[in-house]
XYZ file of C-alpha atoms in Angstrom:
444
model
C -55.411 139.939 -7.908
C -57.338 140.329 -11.479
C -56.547 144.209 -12.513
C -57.981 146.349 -14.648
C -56.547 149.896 -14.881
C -57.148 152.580 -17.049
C -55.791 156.391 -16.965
C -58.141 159.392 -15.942
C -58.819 160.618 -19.369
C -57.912 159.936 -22.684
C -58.299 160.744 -26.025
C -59.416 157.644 -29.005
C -59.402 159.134 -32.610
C -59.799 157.649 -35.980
C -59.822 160.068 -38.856
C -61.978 162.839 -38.757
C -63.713 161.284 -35.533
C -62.658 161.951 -31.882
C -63.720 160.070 -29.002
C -63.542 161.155 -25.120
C -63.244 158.552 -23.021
C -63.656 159.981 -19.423
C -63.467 157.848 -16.301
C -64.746 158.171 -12.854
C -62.155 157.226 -10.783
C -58.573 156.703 -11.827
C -58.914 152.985 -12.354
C -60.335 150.237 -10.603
C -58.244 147.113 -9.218
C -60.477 144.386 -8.835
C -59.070 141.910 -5.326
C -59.742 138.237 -5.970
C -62.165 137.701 -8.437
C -64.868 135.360 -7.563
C -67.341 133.215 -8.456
C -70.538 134.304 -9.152
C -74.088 133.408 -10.779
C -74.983 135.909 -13.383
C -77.512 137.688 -11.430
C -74.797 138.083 -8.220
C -72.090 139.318 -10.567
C -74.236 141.966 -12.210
C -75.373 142.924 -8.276
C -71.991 143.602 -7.104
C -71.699 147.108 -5.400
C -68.107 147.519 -7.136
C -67.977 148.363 -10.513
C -65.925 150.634 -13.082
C -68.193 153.632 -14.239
C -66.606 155.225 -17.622
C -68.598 157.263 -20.375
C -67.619 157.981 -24.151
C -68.607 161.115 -26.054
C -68.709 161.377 -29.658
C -67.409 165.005 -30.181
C -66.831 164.619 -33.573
C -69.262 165.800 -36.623
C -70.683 162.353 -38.033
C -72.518 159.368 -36.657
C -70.137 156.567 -35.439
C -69.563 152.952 -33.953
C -67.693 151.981 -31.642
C -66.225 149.175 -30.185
C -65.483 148.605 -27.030
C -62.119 145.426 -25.638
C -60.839 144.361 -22.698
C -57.587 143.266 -23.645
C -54.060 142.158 -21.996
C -52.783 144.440 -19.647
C -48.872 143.344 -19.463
C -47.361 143.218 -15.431
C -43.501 142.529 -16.266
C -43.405 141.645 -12.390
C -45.937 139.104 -12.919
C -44.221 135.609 -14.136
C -47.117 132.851 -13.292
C -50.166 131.601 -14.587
C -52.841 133.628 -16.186
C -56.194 132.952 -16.423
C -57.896 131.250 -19.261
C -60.602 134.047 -20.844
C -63.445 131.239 -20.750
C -63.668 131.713 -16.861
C -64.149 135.223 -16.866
C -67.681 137.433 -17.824
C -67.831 140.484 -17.608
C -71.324 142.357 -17.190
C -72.298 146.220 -19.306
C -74.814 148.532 -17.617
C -75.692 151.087 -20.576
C -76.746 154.472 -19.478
C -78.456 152.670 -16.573
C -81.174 150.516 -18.449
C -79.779 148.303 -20.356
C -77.705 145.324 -19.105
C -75.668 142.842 -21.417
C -73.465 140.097 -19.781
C -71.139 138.281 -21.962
C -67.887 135.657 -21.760
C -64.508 137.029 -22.775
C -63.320 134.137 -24.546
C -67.055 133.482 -26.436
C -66.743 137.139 -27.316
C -62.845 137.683 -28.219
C -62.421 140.167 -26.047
C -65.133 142.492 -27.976
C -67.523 143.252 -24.962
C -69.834 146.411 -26.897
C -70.631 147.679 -30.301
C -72.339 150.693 -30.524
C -73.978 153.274 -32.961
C -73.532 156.988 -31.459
C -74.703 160.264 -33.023
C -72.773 163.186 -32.944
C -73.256 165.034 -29.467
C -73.873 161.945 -27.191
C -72.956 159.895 -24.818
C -72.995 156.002 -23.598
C -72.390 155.666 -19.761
C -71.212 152.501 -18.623
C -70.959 150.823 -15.847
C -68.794 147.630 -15.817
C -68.371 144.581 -13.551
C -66.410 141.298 -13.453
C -66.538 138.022 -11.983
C -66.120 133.853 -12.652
C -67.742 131.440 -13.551
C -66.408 127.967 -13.287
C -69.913 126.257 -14.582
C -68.451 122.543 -14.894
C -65.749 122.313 -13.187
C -64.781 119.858 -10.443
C -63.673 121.519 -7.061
C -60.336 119.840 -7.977
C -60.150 121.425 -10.860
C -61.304 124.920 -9.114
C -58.240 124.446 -6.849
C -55.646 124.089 -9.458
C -57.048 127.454 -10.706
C -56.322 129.034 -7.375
C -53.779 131.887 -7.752
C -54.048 132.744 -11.631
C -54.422 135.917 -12.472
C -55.543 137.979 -15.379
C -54.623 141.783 -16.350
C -57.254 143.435 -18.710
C -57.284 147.073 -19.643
C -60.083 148.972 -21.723
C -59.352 149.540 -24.960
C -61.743 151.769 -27.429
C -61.695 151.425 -31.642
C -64.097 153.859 -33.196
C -65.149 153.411 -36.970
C -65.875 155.614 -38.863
C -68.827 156.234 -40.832
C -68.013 154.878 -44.070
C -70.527 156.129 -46.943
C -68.043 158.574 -48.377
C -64.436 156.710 -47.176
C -62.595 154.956 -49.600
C -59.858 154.419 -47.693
C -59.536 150.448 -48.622
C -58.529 149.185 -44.678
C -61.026 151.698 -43.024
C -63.659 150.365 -45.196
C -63.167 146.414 -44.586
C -62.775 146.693 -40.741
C -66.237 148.558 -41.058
C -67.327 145.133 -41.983
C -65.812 143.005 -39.308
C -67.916 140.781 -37.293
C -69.643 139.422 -39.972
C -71.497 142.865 -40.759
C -73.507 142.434 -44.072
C -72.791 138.733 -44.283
C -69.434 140.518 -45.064
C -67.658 137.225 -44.047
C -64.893 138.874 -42.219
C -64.211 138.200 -38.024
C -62.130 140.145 -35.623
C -58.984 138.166 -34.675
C -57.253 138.606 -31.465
C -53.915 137.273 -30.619
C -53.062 138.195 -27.157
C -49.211 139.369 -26.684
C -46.564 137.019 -26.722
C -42.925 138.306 -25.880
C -41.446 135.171 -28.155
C -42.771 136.468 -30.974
C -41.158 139.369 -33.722
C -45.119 141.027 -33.821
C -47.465 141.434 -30.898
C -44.246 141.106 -28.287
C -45.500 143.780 -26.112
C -49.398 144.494 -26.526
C -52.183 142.082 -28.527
C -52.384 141.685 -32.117
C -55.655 142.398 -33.467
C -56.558 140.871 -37.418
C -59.592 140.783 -39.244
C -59.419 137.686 -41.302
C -62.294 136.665 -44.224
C -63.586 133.163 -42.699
C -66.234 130.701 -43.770
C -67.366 128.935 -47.304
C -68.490 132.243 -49.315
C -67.388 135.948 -47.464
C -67.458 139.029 -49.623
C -63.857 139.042 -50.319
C -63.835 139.177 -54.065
C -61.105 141.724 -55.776
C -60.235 142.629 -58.968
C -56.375 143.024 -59.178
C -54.028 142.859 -62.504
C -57.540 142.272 -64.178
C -57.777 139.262 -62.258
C -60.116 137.352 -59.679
C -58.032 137.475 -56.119
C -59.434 137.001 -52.918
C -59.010 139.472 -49.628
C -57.570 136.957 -46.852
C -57.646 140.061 -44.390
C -56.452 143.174 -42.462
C -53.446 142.574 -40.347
C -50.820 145.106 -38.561
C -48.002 144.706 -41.512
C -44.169 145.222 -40.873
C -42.812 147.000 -43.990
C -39.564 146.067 -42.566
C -38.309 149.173 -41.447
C -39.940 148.706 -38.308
C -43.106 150.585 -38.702
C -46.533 148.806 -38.497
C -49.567 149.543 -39.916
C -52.636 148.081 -40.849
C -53.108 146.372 -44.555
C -54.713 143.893 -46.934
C -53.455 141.014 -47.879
C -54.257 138.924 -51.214
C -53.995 136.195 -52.516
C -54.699 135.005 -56.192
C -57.699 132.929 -56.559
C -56.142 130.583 -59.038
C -52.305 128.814 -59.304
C -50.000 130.693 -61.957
C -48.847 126.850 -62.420
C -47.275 123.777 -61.010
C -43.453 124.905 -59.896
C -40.719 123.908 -57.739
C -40.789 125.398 -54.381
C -36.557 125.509 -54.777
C -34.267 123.695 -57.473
C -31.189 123.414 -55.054
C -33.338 122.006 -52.684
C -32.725 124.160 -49.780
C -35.800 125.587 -47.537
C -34.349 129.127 -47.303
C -36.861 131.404 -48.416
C -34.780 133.984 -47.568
C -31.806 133.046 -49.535
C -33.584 133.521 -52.249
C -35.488 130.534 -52.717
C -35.753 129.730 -56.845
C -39.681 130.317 -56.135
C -39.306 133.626 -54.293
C -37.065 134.708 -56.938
C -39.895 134.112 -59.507
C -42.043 135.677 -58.290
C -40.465 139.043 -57.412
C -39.033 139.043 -60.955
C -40.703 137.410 -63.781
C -43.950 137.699 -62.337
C -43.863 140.492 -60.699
C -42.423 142.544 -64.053
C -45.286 140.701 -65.711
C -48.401 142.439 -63.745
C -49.644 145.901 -65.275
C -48.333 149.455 -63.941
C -51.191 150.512 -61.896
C -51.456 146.818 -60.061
C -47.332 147.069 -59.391
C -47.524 150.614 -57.551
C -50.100 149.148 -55.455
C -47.865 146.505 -53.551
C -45.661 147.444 -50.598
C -42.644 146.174 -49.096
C -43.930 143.671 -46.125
C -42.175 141.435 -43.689
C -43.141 137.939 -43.938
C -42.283 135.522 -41.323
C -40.399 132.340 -41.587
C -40.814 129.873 -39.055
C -42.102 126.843 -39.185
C -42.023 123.354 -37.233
C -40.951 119.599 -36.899
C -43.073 117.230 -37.009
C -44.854 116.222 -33.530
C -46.357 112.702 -33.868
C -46.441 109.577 -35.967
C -49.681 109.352 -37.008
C -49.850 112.781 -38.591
C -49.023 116.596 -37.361
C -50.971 117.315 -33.783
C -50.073 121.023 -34.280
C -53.211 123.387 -35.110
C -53.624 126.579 -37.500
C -53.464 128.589 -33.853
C -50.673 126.953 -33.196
C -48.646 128.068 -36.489
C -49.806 131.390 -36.242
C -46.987 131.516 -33.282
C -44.825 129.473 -34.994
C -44.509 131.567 -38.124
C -43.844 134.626 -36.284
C -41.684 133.114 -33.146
C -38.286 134.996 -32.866
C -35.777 132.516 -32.561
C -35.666 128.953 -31.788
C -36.085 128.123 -28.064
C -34.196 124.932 -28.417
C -32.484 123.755 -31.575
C -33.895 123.304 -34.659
C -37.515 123.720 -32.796
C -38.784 126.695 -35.369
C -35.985 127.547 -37.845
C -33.871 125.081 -39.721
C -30.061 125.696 -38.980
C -29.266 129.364 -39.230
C -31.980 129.816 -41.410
C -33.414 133.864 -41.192
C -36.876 134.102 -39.093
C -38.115 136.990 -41.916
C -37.808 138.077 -45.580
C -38.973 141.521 -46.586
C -39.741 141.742 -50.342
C -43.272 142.292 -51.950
C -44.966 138.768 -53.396
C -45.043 135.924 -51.082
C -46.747 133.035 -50.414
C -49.429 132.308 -47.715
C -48.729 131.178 -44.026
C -50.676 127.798 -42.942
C -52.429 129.732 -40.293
C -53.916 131.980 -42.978
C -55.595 128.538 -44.665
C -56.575 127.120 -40.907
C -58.890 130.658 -40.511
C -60.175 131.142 -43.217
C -62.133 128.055 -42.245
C -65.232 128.438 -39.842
C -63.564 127.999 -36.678
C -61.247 125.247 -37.350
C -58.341 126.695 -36.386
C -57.836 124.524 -33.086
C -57.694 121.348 -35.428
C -54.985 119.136 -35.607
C -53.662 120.201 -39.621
C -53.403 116.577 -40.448
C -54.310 113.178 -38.690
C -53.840 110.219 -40.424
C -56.540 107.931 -38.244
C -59.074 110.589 -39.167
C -60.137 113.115 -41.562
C -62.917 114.469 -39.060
C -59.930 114.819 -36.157
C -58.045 117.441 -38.696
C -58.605 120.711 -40.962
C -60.115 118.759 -43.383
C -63.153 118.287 -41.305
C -63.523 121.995 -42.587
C -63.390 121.918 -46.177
C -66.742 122.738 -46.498
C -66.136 125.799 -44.914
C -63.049 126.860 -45.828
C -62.959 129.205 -49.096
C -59.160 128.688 -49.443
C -59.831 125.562 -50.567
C -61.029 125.955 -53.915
C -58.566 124.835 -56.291
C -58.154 121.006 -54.952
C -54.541 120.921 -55.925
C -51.491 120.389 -53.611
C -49.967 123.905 -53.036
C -46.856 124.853 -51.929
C -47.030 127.034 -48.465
C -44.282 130.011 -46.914
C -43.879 127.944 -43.477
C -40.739 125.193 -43.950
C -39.805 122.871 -41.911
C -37.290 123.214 -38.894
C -35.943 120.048 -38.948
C -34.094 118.792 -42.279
C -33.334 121.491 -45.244
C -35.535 120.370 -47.653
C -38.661 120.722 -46.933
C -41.324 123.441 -46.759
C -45.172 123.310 -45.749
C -48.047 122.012 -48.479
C -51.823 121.881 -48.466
C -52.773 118.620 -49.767
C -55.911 118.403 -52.477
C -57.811 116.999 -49.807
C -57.419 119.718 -47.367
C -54.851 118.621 -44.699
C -51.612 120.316 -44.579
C -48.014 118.379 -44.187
C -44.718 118.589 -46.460
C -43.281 118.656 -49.605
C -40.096 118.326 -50.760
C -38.431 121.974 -51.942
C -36.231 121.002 -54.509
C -38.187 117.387 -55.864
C -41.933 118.266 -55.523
C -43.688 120.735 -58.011
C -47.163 121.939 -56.611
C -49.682 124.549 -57.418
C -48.495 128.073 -56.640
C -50.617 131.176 -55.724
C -48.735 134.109 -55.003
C -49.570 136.594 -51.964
C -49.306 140.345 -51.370
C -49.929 143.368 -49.052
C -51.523 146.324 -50.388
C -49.877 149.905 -49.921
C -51.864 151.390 -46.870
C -53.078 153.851 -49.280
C -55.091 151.861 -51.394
C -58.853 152.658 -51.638
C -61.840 151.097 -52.774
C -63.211 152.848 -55.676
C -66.236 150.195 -56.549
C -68.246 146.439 -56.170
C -68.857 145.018 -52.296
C -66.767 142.055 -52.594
C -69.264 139.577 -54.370
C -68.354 137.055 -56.914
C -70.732 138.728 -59.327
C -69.184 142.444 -58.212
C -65.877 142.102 -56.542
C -63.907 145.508 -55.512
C -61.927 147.261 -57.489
C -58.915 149.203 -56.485
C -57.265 153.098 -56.902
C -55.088 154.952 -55.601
């Protein structure tokens, strides 16, 4: 059984700009998915009809997911995206047929003027295009639960609103640079535990993520749902300096407690932070940053991938000992300057992030494969990480000058340090479009 549901009518606004999303039935449950050519999957006689209105007063996009659709009775298997497609009919005429996975869950984009309306008509089905009939068979009872889920932008010529404008962007939109991130929902995890996490991270050798901050050159890594530690979530930007403040200790006492504080947190939430003008200081907010890390899973370097840490970093506790947390170790800090997580240097590379982050045998099997494409790695220098190791106190996560990622020790090793922050939800963009030449500047 492969469900999609949806209530009779609801209600999507962002800012000034309201969306009706009407439906035709109540929801559609689709029975036993199955495997289809293109052409038979877009002739199916079942399909679920919805229509969006923009009754708002300015010309807007919107995007149109199928995301996760939790069943708490459901405990087995679910279906890997790459199997499914899903097939648009757009106000009858127009036909688009695209793969889940290929697509990250974004199945429509579309410009509407004020006063009208998209009708769609939506069908599902498999495709299992190389696949043995063994392997077929082992697929045999997976399901997958998707429900529609509508994001409309608004038009952004007069919005300074400094999130609202960036997501405008996403999808590479100007040659901005910046991708949609999805991270279906994971119950282990202290973010995204009950519904999908979605980011919009600056990727590739040269995106428009230029910023002028403290009268400096920092770079935009993205827009991500933000904890401010008090439990409530919004989106934000994150930053990161474009060059090291210096080569330092990641902790003198040699302990991998970030939390506790390490000597290197303490630095940089005193001395440093006291040391950035007025204006740049109100702009930070309190932010939750995440603590976990891993052990080491091989010999010949560290199989685990960028993807991989992303769940690490965030995982609530450890599922057996010492697997993400070292001792008693806290899973989160909340405070204001940080450093970045691994996963943030494993996407900001064009799509490397399902690359080992170091093997030894070969440079072209890990992240380093990427450095072309990667603009995190810009100042060649071995730089100290958040992420620490679960197993043994003293160590924490590096990337090395030539682009792979493994340890260093906290308390012996001094590495390159370039401190990270979230913006205050508030902040706008008052100038530039993110260029080296004209980065953004910032107000409030």
């Amino acid at each position: 059984e492969n469900t999609i549901n949806a209530g009779k009518s609801q209600v999507i606004k962002t800012g000034v700009v309201n969306f009706t999303l009407t439906e035709s039935t109540n929801g559609l449950v689709l029975d036993n998915l199955q495997e289809l050519t293109d052409y038979e999957g877009m002739a199916q006689e079942t399909y679920y009809e919805f229509s969006i209105t923009n009754t708002g007063d300015t010309k807007t996009d919107y995007e149109i997911y199928l995301i996760d659709k939790n069943s708490t009775s459901y405990t087995g298997t679910i279906l890997d995206d790459k199997y499914v497609k899903v097939g648009l009919t757009i106000n009858d005429s127009k036909e688009k047929i695209v793969n889940l996975e290929e697509v990250n869950r974004l199945i429509d984009k579309v410009t509407l003027n004020v006063g009208k309306t998209a009708n769609y008509k939506l069908r599902v089905w498999l495709n299992f295009d190389g696949l043995t009939d063994e392997e077929k068979e082992a697929l045999v009872g997976q399901k997958i639960f998707l429900t529609l889920k509508i994001n409309g932008i608004q038009n952004m010529e007069n919005i300074t609103i400094a999130t609202d404008k960036l997501i405008a962007l996403t999808n590479n939109k100007d040659n901005s640079g910046l991708y949609t991130i999805t991270h279906p929902a994971d119950s282990t995890l202290q973010i995204g535990a009950n519904e999908s996490i979605t980011e919009y991270r600056y990727r590739g050798a040269s995106p428009k993520n230029y910023v002028t901050f403290n009268g400096e050159t920092w770079r935009i890594i993205g827009v991500f749902p933000t904890d401010d530690g008090t439990g409530k979530i919004e989106n934000r930007i994150k930053i990161v300096r474009n060059e090291s403040i210096g080569i330092k200790y990641w902790d003198t006492s040699g302990s991998n407690n970030w939390a506790r504080p390490a000597t290197l947190n303490t630095e940089l939430n005193t001395t440093y932070l006291n040391s950035l003008d007025s204006t740049s200081q109100s702009m930070i907010g309190q932010a939750k940053y995440y603590l976990g890390g891993k052990t080491p899973t091989s010999n010949n370097g560290y199989a685990d991938t960028p993807l991989q840490f992303y769940s690490y970093e965030r995982k609530i506790q450890n599922t057996t000992s010492n697997e993400f947390y070292n001792g008693t170790n806290p899973n989160s800090w909340v405070g204001k300057l940080g450093l970045m997580y691994l996963s943030d240097y494993g996407y900001a590379s064009s799509n490397c992030e399902n690359k080992k982050i170091y093997d030894s045998n070969s440079s072209s099997n890990d992240i380093r494969a990427c450095n072309g494409t990667n603009w995190l790695y810009n100042i060649k220098a071995n730089e100290w990480l958040l992420p620490q190791s679960a197993s043994g106190s003293y160590f924490a996560f590096i990337v090395r000058s030539d682009g792979r990622a493994n340890y260093g020790l906290v308390g012996s090793d001094q590495f390159a340090v370039r401190p990270v922050l979230y913006l205050i939800s508030s902040a706008q963009i008052t100038g530039g479009n993110g260029t080296s030449s004209s980065p953004y500047t910032l107000g409030l």
